[in-house]
PDB file of C-alpha atoms in Angstrom:
ATOM      1  CA  UNK A 128     -27.691  63.203  39.883  1.00 82.00           C
ATOM      2  CA  UNK A 129     -26.151  66.441  38.693  1.00 82.00           C
ATOM      3  CA  UNK A 130     -27.672  67.472  35.388  1.00 86.00           C
ATOM      4  CA  UNK A 131     -26.096  69.841  32.857  1.00 78.00           C
ATOM      5  CA  UNK A 132     -22.596  69.215  34.193  1.00 77.00           C
ATOM      6  CA  UNK A 133     -20.937  69.184  30.747  1.00 74.00           C
ATOM      7  CA  UNK A 134     -21.342  72.796  29.765  1.00 83.00           C
ATOM      8  CA  UNK A 135     -17.939  73.585  28.274  1.00 89.00           C
ATOM      9  CA  UNK A 136     -16.313  70.237  27.623  1.00 90.00           C
ATOM     10  CA  UNK A 137     -14.312  71.484  24.594  1.00 93.00           C
ATOM     11  CA  UNK A 138     -13.970  67.909  23.367  1.00 92.00           C
ATOM     12  CA  UNK A 139     -11.204  66.999  25.815  1.00 93.00           C
ATOM     13  CA  UNK A 140     -10.871  65.109  29.095  1.00 94.00           C
ATOM     14  CA  UNK A 141     -11.263  66.807  32.469  1.00 92.00           C
ATOM     15  CA  UNK A 142      -7.536  66.975  33.203  1.00 95.00           C
ATOM     16  CA  UNK A 143      -6.768  68.458  29.807  1.00 96.00           C
ATOM     17  CA  UNK A 144      -9.559  71.000  30.215  1.00 95.00           C
ATOM     18  CA  UNK A 145      -8.307  72.049  33.664  1.00 96.00           C
ATOM     19  CA  UNK A 146      -4.770  72.524  32.337  1.00 97.00           C
ATOM     20  CA  UNK A 147      -6.100  74.450  29.333  1.00 97.00           C
ATOM     21  CA  UNK A 148      -8.165  76.791  31.519  1.00 97.00           C
ATOM     22  CA  UNK A 149      -5.220  77.313  33.877  1.00 97.00           C
ATOM     23  CA  UNK A 150      -2.893  78.240  31.010  1.00 97.00           C
ATOM     24  CA  UNK A 151      -5.431  80.532  29.348  1.00 98.00           C
ATOM     25  CA  UNK A 152      -6.225  82.256  32.650  1.00 97.00           C
ATOM     26  CA  UNK A 153      -2.532  82.758  33.429  1.00 97.00           C
ATOM     27  CA  UNK A 154      -1.988  84.304  29.991  1.00 97.00           C
ATOM     28  CA  UNK A 155      -5.049  86.512  30.437  1.00 97.00           C
ATOM     29  CA  UNK A 156      -3.887  87.773  33.840  1.00 96.00           C
ATOM     30  CA  UNK A 157      -0.356  88.423  32.544  1.00 96.00           C
ATOM     31  CA  UNK A 158      -1.250  90.144  29.270  1.00 96.00           C
ATOM     32  CA  UNK A 159      -4.769  91.485  29.883  1.00 94.00           C
ATOM     33  CA  UNK A 160      -5.956  90.372  26.443  1.00 96.00           C
ATOM     34  CA  UNK A 161      -5.556  87.165  24.480  1.00 97.00           C
ATOM     35  CA  UNK A 162      -6.828  85.811  21.178  1.00 97.00           C
ATOM     36  CA  UNK A 163      -8.268  82.306  21.175  1.00 97.00           C
ATOM     37  CA  UNK A 164     -11.178  80.351  19.798  1.00 97.00           C
ATOM     38  CA  UNK A 165     -14.628  81.551  20.748  1.00 97.00           C
ATOM     39  CA  UNK A 166     -15.506  78.297  22.516  1.00 96.00           C
ATOM     40  CA  UNK A 167     -12.385  78.485  24.691  1.00 97.00           C
ATOM     41  CA  UNK A 168     -13.052  82.142  25.441  1.00 97.00           C
ATOM     42  CA  UNK A 169     -16.608  81.387  26.545  1.00 96.00           C
ATOM     43  CA  UNK A 170     -15.321  78.565  28.746  1.00 96.00           C
ATOM     44  CA  UNK A 171     -12.595  80.764  30.214  1.00 97.00           C
ATOM     45  CA  UNK A 172     -14.874  83.626  31.247  1.00 97.00           C
ATOM     46  CA  UNK A 173     -16.531  81.979  34.300  1.00 95.00           C
ATOM     47  CA  UNK A 174     -13.253  80.322  35.310  1.00 96.00           C
ATOM     48  CA  UNK A 175     -11.281  83.580  35.277  1.00 97.00           C
ATOM     49  CA  UNK A 176     -14.042  85.614  36.904  1.00 96.00           C
ATOM     50  CA  UNK A 177     -14.063  83.243  39.878  1.00 96.00           C
ATOM     51  CA  UNK A 178     -10.309  83.758  40.282  1.00 97.00           C
ATOM     52  CA  UNK A 179     -10.777  87.534  40.126  1.00 96.00           C
ATOM     53  CA  UNK A 180     -13.477  87.239  42.789  1.00 96.00           C
ATOM     54  CA  UNK A 181     -10.988  85.393  45.014  1.00 97.00           C
ATOM     55  CA  UNK A 182      -8.523  88.274  44.510  1.00 97.00           C
ATOM     56  CA  UNK A 183     -11.222  90.801  45.432  1.00 96.00           C
ATOM     57  CA  UNK A 184     -12.091  88.864  48.583  1.00 96.00           C
ATOM     58  CA  UNK A 185      -8.420  88.783  49.555  1.00 97.00           C
ATOM     59  CA  UNK A 186      -8.114  92.532  49.021  1.00 96.00           C
ATOM     60  CA  UNK A 187     -11.241  93.220  51.058  1.00 95.00           C
ATOM     61  CA  UNK A 188     -10.224  91.231  54.141  1.00 95.00           C
ATOM     62  CA  UNK A 189      -7.751  92.326  56.825  1.00 95.00           C
ATOM     63  CA  UNK A 190      -7.013  88.807  58.057  1.00 96.00           C
ATOM     64  CA  UNK A 191      -3.600  87.677  56.750  1.00 96.00           C
ATOM     65  CA  UNK A 192      -4.516  84.008  57.035  1.00 97.00           C
ATOM     66  CA  UNK A 193      -7.652  84.571  54.977  1.00 97.00           C
ATOM     67  CA  UNK A 194      -5.675  86.450  52.299  1.00 97.00           C
ATOM     68  CA  UNK A 195      -3.215  83.589  52.076  1.00 97.00           C
ATOM     69  CA  UNK A 196      -6.082  81.114  51.849  1.00 98.00           C
ATOM     70  CA  UNK A 197      -7.629  82.924  48.874  1.00 98.00           C
ATOM     71  CA  UNK A 198      -4.238  83.207  47.168  1.00 97.00           C
ATOM     72  CA  UNK A 199      -3.587  79.491  47.599  1.00 97.00           C
ATOM     73  CA  UNK A 200      -7.017  78.655  46.191  1.00 97.00           C
ATOM     74  CA  UNK A 201      -6.195  80.733  43.104  1.00 97.00           C
ATOM     75  CA  UNK A 202      -2.756  79.121  42.720  1.00 97.00           C
ATOM     76  CA  UNK A 203      -4.359  75.671  42.932  1.00 97.00           C
ATOM     77  CA  UNK A 204      -6.589  76.503  39.977  1.00 97.00           C
ATOM     78  CA  UNK A 205      -4.327  78.706  37.840  1.00 97.00           C
ATOM     79  CA  UNK A 206      -1.045  76.848  38.547  1.00 95.00           C
ATOM     80  CA  UNK A 207       1.090  79.917  37.807  1.00 96.00           C
ATOM     81  CA  UNK A 208       2.364  81.748  40.895  1.00 97.00           C
ATOM     82  CA  UNK A 209       3.661  84.736  38.921  1.00 97.00           C
ATOM     83  CA  UNK A 210       0.294  85.342  37.209  1.00 97.00           C
ATOM     84  CA  UNK A 211      -1.593  84.984  40.497  1.00 97.00           C
ATOM     85  CA  UNK A 212       0.873  87.329  42.219  1.00 97.00           C
ATOM     86  CA  UNK A 213       0.355  89.922  39.490  1.00 96.00           C
ATOM     87  CA  UNK A 214      -3.437  89.585  39.759  1.00 96.00           C
ATOM     88  CA  UNK A 215      -3.575  89.733  43.556  1.00 96.00           C
ATOM     89  CA  UNK A 216      -1.009  92.512  43.985  1.00 95.00           C
ATOM     90  CA  UNK A 217      -1.432  94.787  40.949  1.00 93.00           C
ATOM     91  CA  UNK A 218      -4.625  94.189  38.992  1.00 93.00           C
ATOM     92  CA  UNK A 219      -7.151  93.614  41.776  1.00 93.00           C
ATOM     93  CA  UNK A 220      -7.455  97.365  42.453  1.00 92.00           C
ATOM     94  CA  UNK A 221      -8.980  97.782  38.958  1.00 90.00           C
ATOM     95  CA  UNK A 222     -11.902  95.528  39.911  1.00 90.00           C
ATOM     96  CA  UNK A 223     -12.516  96.817  43.448  1.00 88.00           C
ATOM     97  CA  UNK A 224     -15.605  98.849  42.497  1.00 87.00           C
ATOM     98  CA  UNK A 225     -17.048  96.396  39.955  1.00 87.00           C
ATOM     99  CA  UNK A 226     -19.656  93.908  41.087  1.00 88.00           C
ATOM    100  CA  UNK A 227     -19.015  91.478  38.256  1.00 88.00           C
ATOM    101  CA  UNK A 228     -18.435  91.261  34.548  1.00 91.00           C
ATOM    102  CA  UNK A 229     -14.664  91.579  34.652  1.00 93.00           C
ATOM    103  CA  UNK A 230     -14.134  90.052  31.217  1.00 95.00           C
ATOM    104  CA  UNK A 231     -15.304  90.992  27.741  1.00 95.00           C
ATOM    105  CA  UNK A 232     -15.300  88.791  24.633  1.00 96.00           C
ATOM    106  CA  UNK A 233     -15.108  90.194  21.108  1.00 96.00           C
ATOM    107  CA  UNK A 234     -15.913  88.011  18.127  1.00 97.00           C
ATOM    108  CA  UNK A 235     -13.462  87.951  15.230  1.00 97.00           C
ATOM    109  CA  UNK A 236     -13.579  86.448  11.768  1.00 96.00           C
ATOM    110  CA  UNK A 237     -13.101  82.723  11.325  1.00 97.00           C
ATOM    111  CA  UNK A 238      -9.598  81.325  11.291  1.00 96.00           C
ATOM    112  CA  UNK A 239      -8.542  80.688   7.730  1.00 96.00           C
ATOM    113  CA  UNK A 240      -6.797  77.355   8.266  1.00 95.00           C
ATOM    114  CA  UNK A 241      -9.589  75.377   9.903  1.00 95.00           C
ATOM    115  CA  UNK A 242     -12.547  77.764   9.960  1.00 96.00           C
ATOM    116  CA  UNK A 243     -12.679  77.952  13.771  1.00 96.00           C
ATOM    117  CA  UNK A 244     -14.597  80.904  15.195  1.00 97.00           C
ATOM    118  CA  UNK A 245     -12.089  83.220  16.824  1.00 98.00           C
ATOM    119  CA  UNK A 246     -12.424  85.802  19.541  1.00 97.00           C
ATOM    120  CA  UNK A 247     -10.511  88.172  21.768  1.00 98.00           C
ATOM    121  CA  UNK A 248     -11.027  87.898  25.505  1.00 97.00           C
ATOM    122  CA  UNK A 249      -9.878  90.828  27.627  1.00 96.00           C
ATOM    123  CA  UNK A 250     -10.003  92.133  31.153  1.00 95.00           C
ATOM    124  CA  UNK A 251     -12.294  95.138  31.390  1.00 92.00           C
ATOM    125  CA  UNK A 252     -10.834  98.298  32.843  1.00 84.00           C
ATOM    126  CA  UNK A 253     -12.376  99.166  36.198  1.00 73.00           C
ATOM    127  CA  UNK A 254     -13.540 102.586  35.019  1.00 76.00           C
ATOM    128  CA  UNK A 255     -15.283 101.169  31.923  1.00 81.00           C
ATOM    129  CA  UNK A 256     -19.056 101.493  32.261  1.00 77.00           C
ATOM    130  CA  UNK A 257     -19.782  99.359  29.223  1.00 72.00           C
ATOM    131  CA  UNK A 258     -22.601  99.920  26.804  1.00 73.00           C
ATOM    132  CA  UNK A 259     -25.638 101.777  28.050  1.00 77.00           C
ATOM    133  CA  UNK A 260     -28.878 100.172  27.051  1.00 74.00           C
ATOM    134  CA  UNK A 261     -31.967 102.368  26.926  1.00 76.00           C
ATOM    135  CA  UNK A 262     -34.821 101.106  29.017  1.00 79.00           C
ATOM    136  CA  UNK A 263     -37.684  99.551  27.111  1.00 79.00           C
ATOM    137  CA  UNK A 264     -40.309 101.560  28.936  1.00 74.00           C
ATOM    138  CA  UNK A 265     -38.565 104.763  27.866  1.00 55.00           C
ATOM    139  CA  UNK A 266     -38.950 103.880  24.191  1.00 53.00           C
ATOM    140  CA  UNK A 267     -42.736 103.502  24.258  1.00 55.00           C
ATOM    141  CA  UNK A 268     -43.598 106.978  25.613  1.00 53.00           C
ATOM    142  CA  UNK A 269     -41.077 108.505  23.231  1.00 55.00           C
ATOM    143  CA  UNK A 270     -42.839 106.842  20.308  1.00 55.00           C
ATOM    144  CA  UNK A 271     -46.197 108.113  21.515  1.00 56.00           C
ATOM    145  CA  UNK A 272     -44.713 111.553  22.025  1.00 59.00           C
ATOM    146  CA  UNK A 273     -43.341 111.571  18.483  1.00 61.00           C
ATOM    147  CA  UNK A 274     -46.738 110.547  17.113  1.00 59.00           C
ATOM    148  CA  UNK A 275     -48.401 113.328  19.102  1.00 59.00           C
ATOM    149  CA  UNK A 276     -45.857 115.843  17.780  1.00 65.00           C
ATOM    150  CA  UNK A 277     -46.436 114.644  14.218  1.00 60.00           C
ATOM    151  CA  UNK A 278     -50.220 114.837  14.589  1.00 63.00           C
ATOM    152  CA  UNK A 279     -50.148 118.239  16.314  1.00 60.00           C
ATOM    153  CA  UNK A 280     -48.560 120.150  13.405  1.00 59.00           C
ATOM    154  CA  UNK A 281     -50.896 118.427  10.980  1.00 56.00           C
ATOM    155  CA  UNK A 282     -53.839 119.456  13.121  1.00 54.00           C
ATOM    156  CA  UNK A 283     -52.401 122.975  13.411  1.00 54.00           C
ATOM    157  CA  UNK A 284     -52.126 123.216   9.645  1.00 58.00           C
ATOM    158  CA  UNK A 285     -55.668 121.979   9.252  1.00 56.00           C
ATOM    159  CA  UNK A 286     -57.021 124.358  11.901  1.00 55.00           C
ATOM    160  CA  UNK A 287     -56.975 127.546   9.764  1.00 56.00           C
ATOM    161  CA  UNK A 288     -58.527 125.613   6.907  1.00 55.00           C
ATOM    162  CA  UNK A 289     -61.141 124.286   9.286  1.00 53.00           C
ATOM    163  CA  UNK A 290     -61.859 127.794  10.558  1.00 57.00           C
ATOM    164  CA  UNK A 291     -62.263 129.020   6.990  1.00 57.00           C
ATOM    165  CA  UNK A 292     -64.506 126.074   6.154  1.00 55.00           C
ATOM    166  CA  UNK A 293     -66.572 126.746   9.250  1.00 55.00           C
ATOM    167  CA  UNK A 294     -66.788 130.432   8.358  1.00 55.00           C
ATOM    168  CA  UNK A 295     -67.951 129.660   4.806  1.00 60.00           C
ATOM    169  CA  UNK A 296     -71.096 127.747   5.834  1.00 56.00           C
ATOM    170  CA  UNK A 297     -71.936 130.489   8.304  1.00 58.00           C
ATOM    171  CA  UNK A 298     -71.569 133.070   5.571  1.00 56.00           C
ATOM    172  CA  UNK A 299     -73.555 130.884   3.200  1.00 56.00           C
ATOM    173  CA  UNK A 300     -76.193 130.380   5.849  1.00 57.00           C
ATOM    174  CA  UNK A 301     -76.316 134.122   6.507  1.00 57.00           C
ATOM    175  CA  UNK A 302     -76.707 134.791   2.786  1.00 59.00           C
ATOM    176  CA  UNK A 303     -79.362 132.091   2.587  1.00 59.00           C
ATOM    177  CA  UNK A 304     -81.299 133.679   5.449  1.00 58.00           C
ATOM    178  CA  UNK A 305     -81.046 137.057   3.818  1.00 55.00           C
ATOM    179  CA  UNK A 306     -82.301 135.658   0.516  1.00 55.00           C
ATOM    180  CA  UNK A 307     -85.221 133.915   2.225  1.00 56.00           C
ATOM    181  CA  UNK A 308     -86.147 137.102   4.055  1.00 56.00           C
ATOM    182  CA  UNK A 309     -86.118 139.029   0.758  1.00 55.00           C
ATOM    183  CA  UNK A 310     -88.313 136.384  -0.821  1.00 57.00           C
ATOM    184  CA  UNK A 311     -90.784 136.644   2.020  1.00 56.00           C
ATOM    185  CA  UNK A 312     -90.992 140.401   1.577  1.00 58.00           C
ATOM    186  CA  UNK A 313     -91.704 140.064  -2.138  1.00 52.00           C
TER     187      UNK A 313
END
């Protein structure tokens, strides 16, 4: 039994869903960016990325029969020869150096008519590095370093006062010794 097989059902039958994904993918490959509902965009991402992976495999191989095989697999899923031709011949070079994550989804405001959550799904440019996330381990030493820097000036400001305070008891002790010596003499 295959569990969790209904991930992106979109409330339609299998045939309708396959046709919907094929049409959305064809539009995405032709235009590079489309606006749709957020649920459809999230369902389209894995579908389209698998087709892009087929195009990358075809570009990487030298065997003509293998290239044709990958192209036919893509046509069987996308159902638009012109969109597949454009992807395999023109756009695949953009993704040659990427290991994955060919598609980005932006969230938009809700559609006014029915309140559906909207989004833009786009093909990522091959040179785009995306957002850089700082490593978590790098944050902790920086926080400790900042605390040490904050404490160090405070300690430096207190140091002259501490030296003066330390000098005062010594002076008071020296005066006290002198006064006790004078008392002993008397």
